PDB file of C-alpha atoms in Angstrom:
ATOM      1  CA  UNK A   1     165.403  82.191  -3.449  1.00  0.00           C
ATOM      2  CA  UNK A   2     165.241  82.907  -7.314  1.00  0.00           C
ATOM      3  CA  UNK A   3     168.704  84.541  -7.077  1.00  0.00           C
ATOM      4  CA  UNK A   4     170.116  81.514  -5.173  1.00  0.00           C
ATOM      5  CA  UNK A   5     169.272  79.091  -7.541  1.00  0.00           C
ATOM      6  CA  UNK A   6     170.046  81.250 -10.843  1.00  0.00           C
ATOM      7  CA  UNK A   7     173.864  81.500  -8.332  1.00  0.00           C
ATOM      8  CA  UNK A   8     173.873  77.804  -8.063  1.00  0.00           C
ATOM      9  CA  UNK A   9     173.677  77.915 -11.627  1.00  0.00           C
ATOM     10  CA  UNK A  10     176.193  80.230 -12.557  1.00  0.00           C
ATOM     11  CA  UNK A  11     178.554  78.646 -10.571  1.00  0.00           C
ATOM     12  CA  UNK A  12     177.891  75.160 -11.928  1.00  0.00           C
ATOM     13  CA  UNK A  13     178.259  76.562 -15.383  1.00  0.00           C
ATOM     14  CA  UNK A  14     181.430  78.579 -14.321  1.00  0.00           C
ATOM     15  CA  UNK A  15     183.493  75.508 -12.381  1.00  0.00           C
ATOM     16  CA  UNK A  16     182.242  72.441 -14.193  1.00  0.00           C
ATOM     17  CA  UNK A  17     181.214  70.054 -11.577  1.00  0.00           C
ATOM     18  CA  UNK A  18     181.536  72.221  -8.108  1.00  0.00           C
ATOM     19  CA  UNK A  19     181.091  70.350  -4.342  1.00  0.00           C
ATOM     20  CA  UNK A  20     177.957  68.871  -2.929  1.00  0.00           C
ATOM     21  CA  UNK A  21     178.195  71.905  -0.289  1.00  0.00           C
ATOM     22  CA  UNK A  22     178.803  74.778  -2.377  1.00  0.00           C
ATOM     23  CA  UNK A  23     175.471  73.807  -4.270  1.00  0.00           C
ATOM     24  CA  UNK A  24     174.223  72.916  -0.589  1.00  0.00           C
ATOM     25  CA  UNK A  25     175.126  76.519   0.512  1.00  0.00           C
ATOM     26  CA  UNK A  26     173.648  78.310  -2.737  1.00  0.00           C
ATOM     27  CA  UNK A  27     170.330  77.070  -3.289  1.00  0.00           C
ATOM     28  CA  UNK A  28     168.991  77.318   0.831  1.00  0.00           C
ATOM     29  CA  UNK A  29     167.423  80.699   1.370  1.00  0.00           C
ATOM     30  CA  UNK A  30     164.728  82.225   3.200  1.00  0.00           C
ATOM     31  CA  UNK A  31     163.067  80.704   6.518  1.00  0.00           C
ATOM     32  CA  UNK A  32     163.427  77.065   7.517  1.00  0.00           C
ATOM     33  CA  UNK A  33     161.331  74.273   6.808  1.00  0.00           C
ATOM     34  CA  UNK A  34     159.578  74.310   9.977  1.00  0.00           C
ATOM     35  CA  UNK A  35     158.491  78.076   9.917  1.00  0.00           C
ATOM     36  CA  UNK A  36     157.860  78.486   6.249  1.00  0.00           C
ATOM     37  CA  UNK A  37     154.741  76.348   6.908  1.00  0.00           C
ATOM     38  CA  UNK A  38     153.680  78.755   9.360  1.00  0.00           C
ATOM     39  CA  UNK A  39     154.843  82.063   7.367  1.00  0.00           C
ATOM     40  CA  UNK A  40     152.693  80.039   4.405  1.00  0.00           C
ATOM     41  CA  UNK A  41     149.568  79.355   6.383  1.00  0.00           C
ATOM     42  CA  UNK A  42     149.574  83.403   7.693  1.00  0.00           C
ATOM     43  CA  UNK A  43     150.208  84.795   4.233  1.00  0.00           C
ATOM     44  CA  UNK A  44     147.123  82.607   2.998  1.00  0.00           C
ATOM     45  CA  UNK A  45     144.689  83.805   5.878  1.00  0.00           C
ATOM     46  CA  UNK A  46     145.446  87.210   5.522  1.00  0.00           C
ATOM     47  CA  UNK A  47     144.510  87.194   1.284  1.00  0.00           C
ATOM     48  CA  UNK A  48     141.677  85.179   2.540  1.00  0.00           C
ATOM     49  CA  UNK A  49     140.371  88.303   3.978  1.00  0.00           C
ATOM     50  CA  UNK A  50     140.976  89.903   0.715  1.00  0.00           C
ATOM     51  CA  UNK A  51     138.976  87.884  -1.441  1.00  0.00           C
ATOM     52  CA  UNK A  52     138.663  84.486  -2.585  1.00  0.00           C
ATOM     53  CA  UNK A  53     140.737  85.593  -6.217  1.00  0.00           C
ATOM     54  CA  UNK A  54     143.642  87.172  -3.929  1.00  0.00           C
ATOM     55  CA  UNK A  55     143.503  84.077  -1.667  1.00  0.00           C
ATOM     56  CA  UNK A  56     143.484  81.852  -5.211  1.00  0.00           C
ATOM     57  CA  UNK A  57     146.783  83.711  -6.157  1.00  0.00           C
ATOM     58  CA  UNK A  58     148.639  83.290  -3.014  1.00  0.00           C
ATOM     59  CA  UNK A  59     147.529  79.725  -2.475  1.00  0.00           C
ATOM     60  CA  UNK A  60     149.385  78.941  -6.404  1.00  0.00           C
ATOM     61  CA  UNK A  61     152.134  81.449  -5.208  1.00  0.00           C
ATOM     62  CA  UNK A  62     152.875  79.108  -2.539  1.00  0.00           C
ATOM     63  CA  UNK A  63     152.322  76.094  -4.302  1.00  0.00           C
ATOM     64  CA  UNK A  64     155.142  76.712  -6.609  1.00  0.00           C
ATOM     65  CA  UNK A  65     157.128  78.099  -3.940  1.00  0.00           C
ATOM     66  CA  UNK A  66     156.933  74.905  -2.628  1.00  0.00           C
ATOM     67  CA  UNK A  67     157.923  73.271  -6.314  1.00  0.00           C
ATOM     68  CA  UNK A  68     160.758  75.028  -6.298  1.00  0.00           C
ATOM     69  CA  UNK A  69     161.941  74.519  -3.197  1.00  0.00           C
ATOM     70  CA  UNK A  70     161.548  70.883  -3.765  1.00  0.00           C
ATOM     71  CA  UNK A  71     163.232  71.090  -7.086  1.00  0.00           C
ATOM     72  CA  UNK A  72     166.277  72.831  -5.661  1.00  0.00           C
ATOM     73  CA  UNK A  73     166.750  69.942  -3.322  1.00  0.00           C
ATOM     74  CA  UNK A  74     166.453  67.622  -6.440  1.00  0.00           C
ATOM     75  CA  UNK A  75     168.974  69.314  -7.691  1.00  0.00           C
ATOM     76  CA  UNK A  76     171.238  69.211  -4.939  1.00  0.00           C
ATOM     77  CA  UNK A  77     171.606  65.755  -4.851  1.00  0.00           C
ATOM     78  CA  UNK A  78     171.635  65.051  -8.869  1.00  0.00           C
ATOM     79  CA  UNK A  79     174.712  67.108  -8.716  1.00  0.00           C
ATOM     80  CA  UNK A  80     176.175  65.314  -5.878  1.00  0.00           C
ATOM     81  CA  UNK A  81     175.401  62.115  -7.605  1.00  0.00           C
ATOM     82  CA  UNK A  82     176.743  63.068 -10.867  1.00  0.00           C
ATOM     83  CA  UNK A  83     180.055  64.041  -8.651  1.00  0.00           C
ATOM     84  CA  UNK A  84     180.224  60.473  -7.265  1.00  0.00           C
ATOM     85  CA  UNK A  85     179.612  59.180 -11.065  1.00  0.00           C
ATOM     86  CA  UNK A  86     182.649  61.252 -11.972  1.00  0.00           C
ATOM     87  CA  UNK A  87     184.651  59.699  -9.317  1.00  0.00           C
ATOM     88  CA  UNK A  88     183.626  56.142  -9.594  1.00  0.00           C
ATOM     89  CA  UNK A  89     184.675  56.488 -13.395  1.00  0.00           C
ATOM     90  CA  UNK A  90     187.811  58.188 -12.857  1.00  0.00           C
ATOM     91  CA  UNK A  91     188.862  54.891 -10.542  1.00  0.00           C
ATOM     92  CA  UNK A  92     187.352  52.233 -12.844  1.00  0.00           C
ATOM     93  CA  UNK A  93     189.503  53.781 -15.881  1.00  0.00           C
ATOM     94  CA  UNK A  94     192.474  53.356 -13.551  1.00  0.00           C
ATOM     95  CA  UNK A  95     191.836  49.718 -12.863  1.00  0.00           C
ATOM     96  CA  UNK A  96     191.089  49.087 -16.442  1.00  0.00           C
ATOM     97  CA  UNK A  97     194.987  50.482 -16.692  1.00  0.00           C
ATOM     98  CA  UNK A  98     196.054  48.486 -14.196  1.00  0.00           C
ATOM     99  CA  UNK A  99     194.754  44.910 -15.321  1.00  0.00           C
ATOM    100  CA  UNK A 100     196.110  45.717 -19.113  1.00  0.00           C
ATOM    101  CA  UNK A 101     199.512  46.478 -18.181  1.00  0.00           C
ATOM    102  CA  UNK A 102     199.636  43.212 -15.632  1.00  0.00           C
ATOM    103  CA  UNK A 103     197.564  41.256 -18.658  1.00  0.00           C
ATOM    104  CA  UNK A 104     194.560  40.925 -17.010  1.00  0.00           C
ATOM    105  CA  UNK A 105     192.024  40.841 -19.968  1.00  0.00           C
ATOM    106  CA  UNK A 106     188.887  39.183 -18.142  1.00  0.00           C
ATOM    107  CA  UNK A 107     189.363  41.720 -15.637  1.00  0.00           C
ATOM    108  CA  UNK A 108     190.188  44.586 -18.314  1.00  0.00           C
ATOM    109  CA  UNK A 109     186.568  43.961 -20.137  1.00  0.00           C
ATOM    110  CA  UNK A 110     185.018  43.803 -16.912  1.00  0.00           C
ATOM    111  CA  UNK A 111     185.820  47.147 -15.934  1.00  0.00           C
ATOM    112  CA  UNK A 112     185.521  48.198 -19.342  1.00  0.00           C
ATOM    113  CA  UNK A 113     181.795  47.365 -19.394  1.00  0.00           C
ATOM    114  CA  UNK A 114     181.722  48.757 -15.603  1.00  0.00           C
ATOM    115  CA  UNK A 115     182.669  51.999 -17.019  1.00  0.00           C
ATOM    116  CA  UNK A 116     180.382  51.994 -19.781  1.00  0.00           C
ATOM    117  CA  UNK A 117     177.769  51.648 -17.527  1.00  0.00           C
ATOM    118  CA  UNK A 118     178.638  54.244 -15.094  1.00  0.00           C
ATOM    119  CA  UNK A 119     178.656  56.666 -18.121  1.00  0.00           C
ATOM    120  CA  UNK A 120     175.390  55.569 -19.490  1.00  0.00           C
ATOM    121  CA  UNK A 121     173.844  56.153 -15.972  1.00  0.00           C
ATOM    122  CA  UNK A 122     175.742  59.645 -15.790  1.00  0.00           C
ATOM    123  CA  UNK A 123     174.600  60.751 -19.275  1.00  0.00           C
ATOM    124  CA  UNK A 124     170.758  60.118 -17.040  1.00  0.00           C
ATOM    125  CA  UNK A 125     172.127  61.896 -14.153  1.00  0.00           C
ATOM    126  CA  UNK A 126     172.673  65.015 -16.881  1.00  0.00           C
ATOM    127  CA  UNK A 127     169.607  64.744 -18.246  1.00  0.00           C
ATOM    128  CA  UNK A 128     167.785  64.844 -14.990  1.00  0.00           C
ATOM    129  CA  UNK A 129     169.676  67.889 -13.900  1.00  0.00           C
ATOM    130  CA  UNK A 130     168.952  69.780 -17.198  1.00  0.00           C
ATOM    131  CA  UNK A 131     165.693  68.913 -16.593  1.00  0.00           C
ATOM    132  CA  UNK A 132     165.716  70.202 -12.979  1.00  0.00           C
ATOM    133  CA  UNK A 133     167.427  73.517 -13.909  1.00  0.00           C
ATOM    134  CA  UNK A 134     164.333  74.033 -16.798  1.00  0.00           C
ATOM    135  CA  UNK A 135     161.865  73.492 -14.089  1.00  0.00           C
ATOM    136  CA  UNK A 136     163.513  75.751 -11.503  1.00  0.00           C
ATOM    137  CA  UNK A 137     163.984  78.333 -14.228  1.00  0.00           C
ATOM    138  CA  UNK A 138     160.293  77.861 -15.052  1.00  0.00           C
ATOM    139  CA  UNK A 139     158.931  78.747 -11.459  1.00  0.00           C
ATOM    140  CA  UNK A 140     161.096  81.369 -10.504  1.00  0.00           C
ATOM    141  CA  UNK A 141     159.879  83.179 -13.579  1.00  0.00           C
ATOM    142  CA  UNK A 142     156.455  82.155 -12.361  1.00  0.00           C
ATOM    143  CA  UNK A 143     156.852  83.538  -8.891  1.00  0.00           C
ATOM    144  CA  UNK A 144     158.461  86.649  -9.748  1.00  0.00           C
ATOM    145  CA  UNK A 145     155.160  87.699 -12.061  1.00  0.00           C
ATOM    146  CA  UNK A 146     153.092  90.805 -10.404  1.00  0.00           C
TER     147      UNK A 146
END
């Protein structure tokens, strides 16, 4: 999983802005949702029989295993929000063209301000993703400790 997400990453870096599904693709890994429970529960009763420090350890193991899991889906969709940001933009800047060359300057300001709002809520779309990457970064250097 930790090289899936650090992928993700590189490839956001690399392209810019990539696709909702190449993220998609990059950051699943391992079992499904349904039998990771299971694989989880196993793994916990087994260090149980260990001792209770060993069954401490696994039980945070899987705790931010499940963090970062969560946090790659997080980050799944802020990109594929911050793509739909993009495009909204990209067609308000057009009609903002459009109504100045027919002289439409109430309708001009009004997609002006549209726009400025769309980038406002994109700039927190960025944050929340930079965000998101730190905390991904942060348990995948957890969960690959001894």
């Amino acid at each position: 999983v930790a090289a899936t997400s650090r992928a993700a990453a590189a490839a956001a870096a690399a392209s810019g802005s990539p696709d909702a599904t190449t993220i998609t693709a990059e950051c699943r890994g391992g079992w499904g949702p349904y039998s990771r429970g299971i694989g989880e529960g196993i793994e916990l009763r087994q260090a149980r029989g260990r001792g209770a420090e060993e069954a401490r350890r696994v039980a945070h193991r899987m705790a931010f295993g499940r963090e970062l899991r969560a946090s790659e889906a997080e980050l799944v969709a802020l990109r594929a929000s911050e793509i739909d940001f993009g495009r909204t933009i990209r067609g308000l800047l057009e009609d903002v063209k459009e109504c100045a060359k027919t002289g439409d300057k109430r309708g001009e300001l009004k997609a002006g301000y549209r726009v400025l709002d769309l980038r406002e809520r994109r700039k927190s779309v960025q944050n929340k993703t930079w965000r998101c990457l730190k905390r991904i970064e942060y348990f995948e250097r957890v969960l690959e400790e001894p």
